[in-house]
XYZ file of C-alpha atoms in Angstrom:
222
model
C -0.046 0.007 0.231
C 1.105 3.323 -0.982
C 0.313 5.258 2.464
C 0.949 8.785 1.410
C -1.450 8.166 -1.658
C -3.836 6.254 0.917
C -3.637 9.518 3.218
C -4.553 11.900 0.328
C -7.425 9.983 -0.934
C -8.777 9.942 2.468
C -8.787 13.332 3.084
C -9.679 14.515 -0.481
C -12.530 11.513 -1.403
C -13.906 11.337 2.566
C -13.010 14.331 4.646
C -13.248 17.093 2.659
C -16.685 16.035 0.789
C -17.810 16.163 4.309
C -17.621 19.754 4.573
C -14.259 19.573 6.670
C -13.133 22.610 4.864
C -10.543 24.541 7.755
C -7.250 23.846 6.099
C -5.471 23.594 9.581
C -7.655 20.421 10.880
C -6.720 19.460 7.028
C -3.068 20.038 7.477
C -3.361 18.009 11.076
C -4.263 14.911 9.093
C -1.001 14.634 7.565
C 0.848 15.419 10.755
C -0.522 12.775 12.756
C -0.025 9.546 11.405
C -3.228 7.612 11.636
C -1.812 4.369 10.883
C 0.448 4.365 13.745
C -2.457 4.628 16.100
C -4.493 1.600 14.527
C -3.975 -2.180 15.777
C -0.935 -3.384 13.751
C -3.083 -6.346 11.975
C -5.791 -3.545 10.912
C -3.178 -1.022 9.536
C -4.181 -1.796 5.728
C -7.613 -0.363 6.791
C -5.811 2.736 8.776
C -7.665 5.152 5.892
C -10.965 3.126 5.358
C -14.100 4.787 5.601
C -15.135 2.608 8.595
C -14.959 2.076 12.082
C -11.965 -0.172 13.278
C -12.270 -2.608 16.224
C -9.809 -2.368 18.645
C -8.116 -5.667 19.137
C -5.510 -5.682 21.366
C -3.096 -8.713 21.086
C -5.799 -10.151 19.456
C -8.310 -9.735 22.109
C -11.546 -7.624 20.652
C -12.257 -4.832 23.854
C -15.439 -4.228 22.181
C -14.591 -0.702 21.299
C -13.591 0.775 18.084
C -11.909 3.882 16.276
C -14.535 6.476 14.779
C -14.289 6.558 10.994
C -11.877 9.439 10.115
C -14.342 11.693 8.746
C -16.234 11.890 11.937
C -13.081 12.510 13.825
C -12.270 15.504 11.439
C -15.721 17.189 11.488
C -15.782 17.281 15.563
C -12.285 18.665 15.592
C -13.113 21.068 13.002
C -16.621 22.188 14.632
C -14.885 22.004 18.292
C -12.860 24.798 17.207
C -9.914 24.195 19.502
C -7.284 26.867 20.368
C -3.803 27.104 22.090
C -4.871 27.781 25.428
C -7.424 25.487 26.211
C -7.694 22.438 28.267
C -9.618 19.601 27.033
C -11.299 16.550 28.398
C -11.732 12.991 26.365
C -13.717 10.388 27.563
C -12.668 7.403 26.158
C -8.995 6.979 25.243
C -9.431 4.209 22.600
C -6.148 4.255 20.317
C -5.251 8.036 21.474
C -5.916 9.179 17.719
C -8.321 11.502 18.576
C -6.505 12.936 21.524
C -3.633 13.323 19.718
C -5.683 15.207 16.948
C -6.806 17.363 20.016
C -3.503 17.557 21.679
C -1.918 19.386 18.358
C -4.186 22.481 18.838
C -5.260 22.585 22.571
C -2.536 23.640 25.587
C -3.054 20.062 27.305
C -5.559 16.962 27.037
C -6.621 14.873 29.621
C -7.905 11.772 28.584
C -9.769 9.125 30.490
C -10.332 5.323 29.449
C -12.279 2.911 31.110
C -10.605 -0.397 30.036
C -6.990 -0.814 31.223
C -5.612 -2.400 28.048
C -6.905 0.516 25.855
C -5.519 2.914 28.407
C -1.897 1.299 27.990
C -2.712 1.098 24.263
C -3.258 4.503 23.356
C -0.969 6.148 25.890
C 2.006 4.004 24.165
C 0.891 5.174 20.631
C 0.925 8.725 21.658
C 4.282 8.168 23.273
C 5.662 6.759 20.230
C 4.090 9.497 18.089
C 5.564 12.146 20.424
C 2.686 13.793 22.054
C 4.090 15.248 25.424
C 0.653 17.181 26.736
C -1.968 14.435 27.002
C -2.010 12.529 30.165
C -4.262 9.301 30.225
C -5.936 7.941 33.404
C -8.007 4.856 33.987
C -11.304 5.493 35.112
C -14.944 5.737 34.397
C -15.493 9.082 32.863
C -19.072 8.582 31.681
C -20.263 11.860 33.872
C -16.902 13.479 33.024
C -14.349 13.804 35.552
C -14.537 16.752 37.971
C -10.966 16.666 39.683
C -9.599 18.482 36.959
C -13.193 20.610 35.655
C -13.858 22.640 34.316
C -12.840 22.490 30.856
C -12.539 24.586 27.566
C -13.527 21.424 25.491
C -14.920 17.783 26.251
C -14.585 15.184 23.644
C -17.124 12.274 24.234
C -15.337 9.042 22.179
C -18.665 7.006 22.711
C -22.120 7.618 22.057
C -24.749 8.903 24.998
C -28.404 8.136 24.936
C -28.544 11.439 26.487
C -26.226 14.179 27.700
C -26.628 14.323 31.758
C -26.660 17.688 33.525
C -23.376 16.469 35.659
C -21.573 16.337 32.343
C -22.079 19.836 31.086
C -21.765 21.563 34.061
C -17.803 20.648 33.615
C -17.589 23.109 30.800
C -16.668 26.493 31.302
C -18.926 29.419 30.153
C -18.019 29.469 26.599
C -16.666 25.885 26.160
C -17.957 23.328 23.802
C -18.598 19.798 23.873
C -18.378 17.024 21.079
C -21.185 13.802 21.639
C -23.218 11.885 19.758
C -26.254 11.311 21.473
C -29.305 9.170 20.517
C -30.084 5.321 20.615
C -29.504 3.307 18.009
C -29.986 3.538 14.981
C -31.360 7.334 15.327
C -27.905 9.295 16.961
C -26.925 12.962 15.882
C -23.482 14.172 16.342
C -23.807 17.249 18.406
C -21.377 20.460 19.698
C -23.371 22.078 22.871
C -21.955 25.282 23.559
C -22.165 26.606 27.451
C -23.432 29.970 26.734
C -23.990 31.409 30.217
C -23.858 29.472 33.363
C -27.385 28.185 33.019
C -27.565 28.162 29.074
C -26.482 25.932 26.364
C -26.445 26.112 23.148
C -26.925 22.841 20.762
C -25.802 22.768 16.933
C -26.773 19.136 15.488
C -24.087 18.268 13.049
C -25.194 14.835 10.963
C -26.962 11.637 11.826
C -24.273 8.811 12.504
C -24.272 5.523 14.959
C -21.515 4.784 17.280
C -21.138 2.434 19.885
C -22.297 3.619 23.193
C -19.889 4.718 25.786
C -19.682 2.337 28.994
C -21.747 2.902 32.001
C -23.526 5.791 29.701
C -25.891 7.564 32.432
C -29.393 6.799 30.919
C -32.245 8.623 32.947
C -34.977 6.377 34.807
C -37.674 5.760 32.945
C -39.810 5.047 35.915
C -38.779 8.020 37.544
C -41.603 11.148 37.154
């Protein structure tokens, strides 16, 4: 496989047609080498327009890497700035954290699966990304120890957005999440516009595996 041609094809045929037109984001997809974050046995598919299962040492963790166009579109719409602190929930391969880290001051990435925490952290170290801290834990309701954050990225879907998570955004902060139940999910950017106000921008319909332990309201509570 001609890796650079495959990368170019990914950007020009998948990502740019998905309204990812911010040149700084497109340039970043050349800088952060996606194939170095994919499980070795799947590297031939690193640039394919599909989700990739995260298999560690031949064992399926049940988690996936998002399709490249989804990662790129969310990154563009978040508009991360160089002074900002990012919380990512769901380290996975470490790729999304690496993309965010190139734009942010720092990234805190939370992973509930120890195998993935180790895998993602190793990928980040090998790629020379020094401003990401990976922690093992359950981030389904955010990570209040370091809150508030300028940006929050949820790397698994949520049936609804819990108030406890939104409360960890700074005023002016943005959260990227895929919300709903399969097959009807919507990628959203939520901006905290005041202490009590939030603005939601729907981006596109998609479907993504749910975050482990994702909060769901009690259907019997009135």
